[in-house]
Amino acid sequence: MMVNGQRYRTVWLSEEDGRVVQIIDQRKLPFEFEIEDLPTVEAVATAIRDMHVRGAGCIGGTAGYGMYVAALEAANAPDFKEALETKAKQLVETRPTAVNLKWAVDRQLAAILGTDGDVEEQILVAKETALAIADEDADWCRRIGEHGLKLIEAIAATKAPGEPVNVLTHCNAGWLAFVDFGSATAPIYAAHDAGIPIHVWVDETRPRNQGARLTAWELGGHGVLHTVIADNVGGHLMQHGMVDLVITGTDRTTRAGDVANKIGTYLKALAAKDNGVPFYVALPSSTIDWAIRDGVKEIPIEQRDATEVTEISGLPIEAEGNVNETTIRLTPEDTSAANFAFDVTPSRLVTGLITERGVCEASEEGILDLFPEHKEVAEME
Ligand code: MRU
């Protein structure tokens, strides 16, 4: 997507030194746009764990490039395979919920170790696979946009001329959460670009405020009309007919259509069900965990540091020319806090899944209709 007139992805290889991964440091947005160099696996792991990059597809894309760096580093170790596998484990252990991370690392391991060639050849394969993972993620998100656009067009057709379609989204499943385009935002960008009047309700998404900080920045950069709301507002808006559809992303989707997404998504799905508002989840198939069905029981939910709840950061309003963010405490000093980062929305609350191959029902049958190559696993179980 464009930033200040220049085209960016969220992760790429440096033009100056093709052995270095570069990312947009998302912790700094929306106040500063900063590129960070990741020259080592250690740096890549830190960037994922500490959320310099975040969002399922972006984490997967970064891990793909991280495995290329891992292959470069492993080339200096006495045992290439052992070193590569150790670095792969280091990357996989950074964040537990988004399945794209393990998917990308496993794909790299299979490609690199499946190569009949010397270490030079294996490094080349690692680089090609990293580029392929990134290109595929961008292309799949672009196609999600095309399929989701049809849903928005159908709603727009029921509106008076000029009346906007109101979409509610949670967290950031935008281009920052992927390599490009985004999942939940791809249909929104496509509709906006097609000239359909559209307005987005942006959940702020405490505790880390990915909605208020990242989605608002993204949508504003693309000229999409939007309004940030506190996380508890969505139900009220739905009761008053102010939301036409909800589109969220997902960090892991089971083969039966349960979706794990940023904490608070489940409550939005309940409110949508109660108010007859369509609730769609947009995802590339790299986010599907084909090995599991019951999301509530089987998806590990990341618990993060309590300070993300007890503290908050932002720009001091009155400081002149001061671009440094300040962190303040929100709670009494000794208050304890819990920080569950994701929740699971059962498939029964999901109207449909928007994937790169089209829109399907959130059920095993619906998903396998679009992805029949995964049927066999189901029959074997
Ligand atoms: O903790 P994060 O920011 O990595 O969480 C991921 C998300 O941004 C959301 O859950 C998103 O809706 C899905 S990621 C494509």
PDB file of N, CA, C and O in Angstrom, residues 139-176:
ATOM      1  N   ASP A 139      -1.035 -11.689  -2.675  1.00  0.00           N
ATOM      2  CA  ASP A 139      -1.984 -12.033  -3.743  1.00  0.00           C
ATOM      3  C   ASP A 139      -3.292 -12.585  -3.157  1.00  0.00           C
ATOM      4  O   ASP A 139      -4.389 -12.246  -3.618  1.00  0.00           O
ATOM      5  N   TRP A 140      -3.175 -13.425  -2.133  1.00  0.00           N
ATOM      6  CA  TRP A 140      -4.383 -13.987  -1.520  1.00  0.00           C
ATOM      7  C   TRP A 140      -5.239 -12.873  -0.901  1.00  0.00           C
ATOM      8  O   TRP A 140      -6.458 -12.885  -1.000  1.00  0.00           O
ATOM      9  N   CYS A 141      -4.590 -11.920  -0.269  1.00  0.00           N
ATOM     10  CA  CYS A 141      -5.356 -10.816   0.334  1.00  0.00           C
ATOM     11  C   CYS A 141      -6.031  -9.975  -0.751  1.00  0.00           C
ATOM     12  O   CYS A 141      -7.169  -9.537  -0.595  1.00  0.00           O
ATOM     13  N   ARG A 142      -5.335  -9.756  -1.860  1.00  0.00           N
ATOM     14  CA  ARG A 142      -5.945  -8.996  -2.955  1.00  0.00           C
ATOM     15  C   ARG A 142      -7.211  -9.715  -3.439  1.00  0.00           C
ATOM     16  O   ARG A 142      -8.250  -9.106  -3.664  1.00  0.00           O
ATOM     17  N   ARG A 143      -7.114 -11.044  -3.526  1.00  0.00           N
ATOM     18  CA  ARG A 143      -8.287 -11.806  -3.995  1.00  0.00           C
ATOM     19  C   ARG A 143      -9.414 -11.804  -2.956  1.00  0.00           C
ATOM     20  O   ARG A 143     -10.598 -11.813  -3.305  1.00  0.00           O
ATOM     21  N   ILE A 144      -9.057 -11.801  -1.669  1.00  0.00           N
ATOM     22  CA  ILE A 144     -10.082 -11.674  -0.615  1.00  0.00           C
ATOM     23  C   ILE A 144     -10.859 -10.377  -0.845  1.00  0.00           C
ATOM     24  O   ILE A 144     -12.074 -10.327  -0.704  1.00  0.00           O
ATOM     25  N   GLY A 145     -10.129  -9.343  -1.244  1.00  0.00           N
ATOM     26  CA  GLY A 145     -10.772  -8.053  -1.534  1.00  0.00           C
ATOM     27  C   GLY A 145     -11.794  -8.187  -2.649  1.00  0.00           C
ATOM     28  O   GLY A 145     -12.907  -7.655  -2.567  1.00  0.00           O
ATOM     29  N   GLU A 146     -11.432  -8.904  -3.697  1.00  0.00           N
ATOM     30  CA  GLU A 146     -12.355  -9.054  -4.838  1.00  0.00           C
ATOM     31  C   GLU A 146     -13.620  -9.804  -4.423  1.00  0.00           C
ATOM     32  O   GLU A 146     -14.731  -9.426  -4.799  1.00  0.00           O
ATOM     33  N   HIS A 147     -13.441 -10.871  -3.624  1.00  0.00           N
ATOM     34  CA  HIS A 147     -14.624 -11.659  -3.222  1.00  0.00           C
ATOM     35  C   HIS A 147     -15.484 -10.883  -2.219  1.00  0.00           C
ATOM     36  O   HIS A 147     -16.710 -10.901  -2.294  1.00  0.00           O
ATOM     37  N   GLY A 148     -14.823 -10.211  -1.287  1.00  0.00           N
ATOM     38  CA  GLY A 148     -15.579  -9.460  -0.278  1.00  0.00           C
ATOM     39  C   GLY A 148     -16.300  -8.260  -0.866  1.00  0.00           C
ATOM     40  O   GLY A 148     -17.353  -7.839  -0.376  1.00  0.00           O
ATOM     41  N   LEU A 149     -15.742  -7.730  -1.940  1.00  0.00           N
ATOM     42  CA  LEU A 149     -16.367  -6.578  -2.604  1.00  0.00           C
ATOM     43  C   LEU A 149     -17.804  -6.898  -3.003  1.00  0.00           C
ATOM     44  O   LEU A 149     -18.701  -6.047  -2.880  1.00  0.00           O
ATOM     45  N   LYS A 150     -18.039  -8.137  -3.438  1.00  0.00           N
ATOM     46  CA  LYS A 150     -19.395  -8.510  -3.889  1.00  0.00           C
ATOM     47  C   LYS A 150     -20.405  -8.394  -2.742  1.00  0.00           C
ATOM     48  O   LYS A 150     -21.549  -8.005  -2.945  1.00  0.00           O
ATOM     49  N   LEU A 151     -19.965  -8.724  -1.530  1.00  0.00           N
ATOM     50  CA  LEU A 151     -20.874  -8.614  -0.364  1.00  0.00           C
ATOM     51  C   LEU A 151     -21.223  -7.146  -0.119  1.00  0.00           C
ATOM     52  O   LEU A 151     -22.375  -6.801   0.175  1.00  0.00           O
ATOM     53  N   ILE A 152     -20.222  -6.298  -0.229  1.00  0.00           N
ATOM     54  CA  ILE A 152     -20.449  -4.869   0.016  1.00  0.00           C
ATOM     55  C   ILE A 152     -21.312  -4.270  -1.103  1.00  0.00           C
ATOM     56  O   ILE A 152     -22.216  -3.471  -0.847  1.00  0.00           O
ATOM     57  N   GLU A 153     -21.061  -4.707  -2.333  1.00  0.00           N
ATOM     58  CA  GLU A 153     -21.866  -4.211  -3.465  1.00  0.00           C
ATOM     59  C   GLU A 153     -23.343  -4.557  -3.257  1.00  0.00           C
ATOM     60  O   GLU A 153     -24.230  -3.728  -3.526  1.00  0.00           O
ATOM     61  N   ALA A 154     -23.594  -5.766  -2.759  1.00  0.00           N
ATOM     62  CA  ALA A 154     -24.993  -6.201  -2.570  1.00  0.00           C
ATOM     63  C   ALA A 154     -25.681  -5.314  -1.532  1.00  0.00           C
ATOM     64  O   ALA A 154     -26.855  -4.936  -1.687  1.00  0.00           O
ATOM     65  N   ILE A 155     -24.963  -4.942  -0.478  1.00  0.00           N
ATOM     66  CA  ILE A 155     -25.559  -4.064   0.546  1.00  0.00           C
ATOM     67  C   ILE A 155     -25.727  -2.653  -0.019  1.00  0.00           C
ATOM     68  O   ILE A 155     -26.764  -2.010   0.181  1.00  0.00           O
ATOM     69  N   ALA A 156     -24.743  -2.196  -0.753  1.00  0.00           N
ATOM     70  CA  ALA A 156     -24.806  -0.838  -1.331  1.00  0.00           C
ATOM     71  C   ALA A 156     -26.023  -0.699  -2.242  1.00  0.00           C
ATOM     72  O   ALA A 156     -26.638   0.376  -2.313  1.00  0.00           O
ATOM     73  N   ALA A 157     -26.383  -1.796  -2.902  1.00  0.00           N
ATOM     74  CA  ALA A 157     -27.514  -1.755  -3.843  1.00  0.00           C
ATOM     75  C   ALA A 157     -28.842  -1.514  -3.121  1.00  0.00           C
ATOM     76  O   ALA A 157     -29.829  -1.111  -3.736  1.00  0.00           O
ATOM     77  N   THR A 158     -28.852  -1.769  -1.797  1.00  0.00           N
ATOM     78  CA  THR A 158     -30.095  -1.571  -1.036  1.00  0.00           C
ATOM     79  C   THR A 158     -30.177  -0.155  -0.443  1.00  0.00           C
ATOM     80  O   THR A 158     -31.148   0.191   0.221  1.00  0.00           O
ATOM     81  N   LYS A 159     -29.137   0.633  -0.650  1.00  0.00           N
ATOM     82  CA  LYS A 159     -29.053   1.961  -0.013  1.00  0.00           C
ATOM     83  C   LYS A 159     -29.511   3.074  -0.958  1.00  0.00           C
ATOM     84  O   LYS A 159     -29.449   2.903  -2.184  1.00  0.00           O
ATOM     85  N   ALA A 160     -29.891   4.185  -0.362  1.00  0.00           N
ATOM     86  CA  ALA A 160     -30.191   5.372  -1.176  1.00  0.00           C
ATOM     87  C   ALA A 160     -28.878   5.874  -1.788  1.00  0.00           C
ATOM     88  O   ALA A 160     -27.806   5.658  -1.201  1.00  0.00           O
ATOM     89  N   PRO A 161     -28.949   6.538  -2.949  1.00  0.00           N
ATOM     90  CA  PRO A 161     -27.711   7.032  -3.571  1.00  0.00           C
ATOM     91  C   PRO A 161     -26.893   7.890  -2.599  1.00  0.00           C
ATOM     92  O   PRO A 161     -27.446   8.761  -1.932  1.00  0.00           O
ATOM     93  N   GLY A 162     -25.611   7.581  -2.492  1.00  0.00           N
ATOM     94  CA  GLY A 162     -24.714   8.360  -1.634  1.00  0.00           C
ATOM     95  C   GLY A 162     -24.694   7.916  -0.181  1.00  0.00           C
ATOM     96  O   GLY A 162     -23.828   8.325   0.586  1.00  0.00           O
ATOM     97  N   GLU A 163     -25.657   7.071   0.198  1.00  0.00           N
ATOM     98  CA  GLU A 163     -25.695   6.616   1.605  1.00  0.00           C
ATOM     99  C   GLU A 163     -24.600   5.564   1.813  1.00  0.00           C
ATOM    100  O   GLU A 163     -24.518   4.594   1.038  1.00  0.00           O
ATOM    101  N   PRO A 164     -23.748   5.719   2.813  1.00  0.00           N
ATOM    102  CA  PRO A 164     -22.620   4.785   2.931  1.00  0.00           C
ATOM    103  C   PRO A 164     -23.007   3.419   3.501  1.00  0.00           C
ATOM    104  O   PRO A 164     -23.966   3.299   4.255  1.00  0.00           O
ATOM    105  N   VAL A 165     -22.238   2.418   3.107  1.00  0.00           N
ATOM    106  CA  VAL A 165     -22.310   1.098   3.745  1.00  0.00           C
ATOM    107  C   VAL A 165     -21.464   1.202   5.008  1.00  0.00           C
ATOM    108  O   VAL A 165     -20.316   1.646   4.959  1.00  0.00           O
ATOM    109  N   ASN A 166     -22.047   0.816   6.157  1.00  0.00           N
ATOM    110  CA  ASN A 166     -21.318   0.899   7.427  1.00  0.00           C
ATOM    111  C   ASN A 166     -20.761  -0.460   7.819  1.00  0.00           C
ATOM    112  O   ASN A 166     -21.511  -1.405   8.064  1.00  0.00           O
ATOM    113  N   VAL A 167     -19.442  -0.526   7.877  1.00  0.00           N
ATOM    114  CA  VAL A 167     -18.766  -1.772   8.244  1.00  0.00           C
ATOM    115  C   VAL A 167     -18.147  -1.574   9.627  1.00  0.00           C
ATOM    116  O   VAL A 167     -17.569  -0.512   9.895  1.00  0.00           O
ATOM    117  N   LEU A 168     -18.270  -2.593  10.488  1.00  0.00           N
ATOM    118  CA  LEU A 168     -17.551  -2.519  11.775  1.00  0.00           C
ATOM    119  C   LEU A 168     -16.402  -3.521  11.722  1.00  0.00           C
ATOM    120  O   LEU A 168     -16.576  -4.653  11.259  1.00  0.00           O
ATOM    121  N   THR A 169     -15.223  -3.099  12.178  1.00  0.00           N
ATOM    122  CA  THR A 169     -14.104  -4.039  12.246  1.00  0.00           C
ATOM    123  C   THR A 169     -13.420  -3.955  13.605  1.00  0.00           C
ATOM    124  O   THR A 169     -13.545  -2.945  14.316  1.00  0.00           O
ATOM    125  N   HIS A 170     -12.734  -5.029  13.957  1.00  0.00           N
ATOM    126  CA  HIS A 170     -12.090  -5.122  15.264  1.00  0.00           C
ATOM    127  C   HIS A 170     -10.598  -5.363  15.058  1.00  0.00           C
ATOM    128  O   HIS A 170     -10.197  -6.093  14.173  1.00  0.00           O
ATOM    129  N   CYS A 171      -9.802  -4.729  15.895  1.00  0.00           N
ATOM    130  CA  CYS A 171      -8.346  -4.881  15.832  1.00  0.00           C
ATOM    131  C   CYS A 171      -7.802  -4.354  14.504  1.00  0.00           C
ATOM    132  O   CYS A 171      -8.390  -3.466  13.900  1.00  0.00           O
ATOM    133  N   ASN A 172      -6.675  -4.860  14.072  1.00  0.00           N
ATOM    134  CA  ASN A 172      -6.164  -4.487  12.756  1.00  0.00           C
ATOM    135  C   ASN A 172      -5.929  -5.745  11.948  1.00  0.00           C
ATOM    136  O   ASN A 172      -5.004  -6.509  12.213  1.00  0.00           O
ATOM    137  N   ALA A 173      -6.830  -5.980  11.018  1.00  0.00           N
ATOM    138  CA  ALA A 173      -6.626  -7.041  10.023  1.00  0.00           C
ATOM    139  C   ALA A 173      -6.466  -6.334   8.687  1.00  0.00           C
ATOM    140  O   ALA A 173      -7.028  -6.714   7.672  1.00  0.00           O
ATOM    141  N   GLY A 174      -5.681  -5.279   8.710  1.00  0.00           N
ATOM    142  CA  GLY A 174      -5.426  -4.465   7.526  1.00  0.00           C
ATOM    143  C   GLY A 174      -4.115  -4.876   6.869  1.00  0.00           C
ATOM    144  O   GLY A 174      -3.549  -5.923   7.192  1.00  0.00           O
ATOM    145  N   TRP A 175      -3.619  -3.999   5.983  1.00  0.00           N
ATOM    146  CA  TRP A 175      -2.399  -4.391   5.256  1.00  0.00           C
ATOM    147  C   TRP A 175      -1.216  -4.542   6.196  1.00  0.00           C
ATOM    148  O   TRP A 175      -0.292  -5.313   5.944  1.00  0.00           O
ATOM    149  N   LEU A 176      -1.251  -3.822   7.333  1.00  0.00           N
ATOM    150  CA  LEU A 176      -0.161  -3.969   8.308  1.00  0.00           C
ATOM    151  C   LEU A 176      -0.138  -5.358   8.942  1.00  0.00           C
ATOM    152  O   LEU A 176       0.894  -5.820   9.408  1.00  0.00           O
TER     153      LEU A 176
END
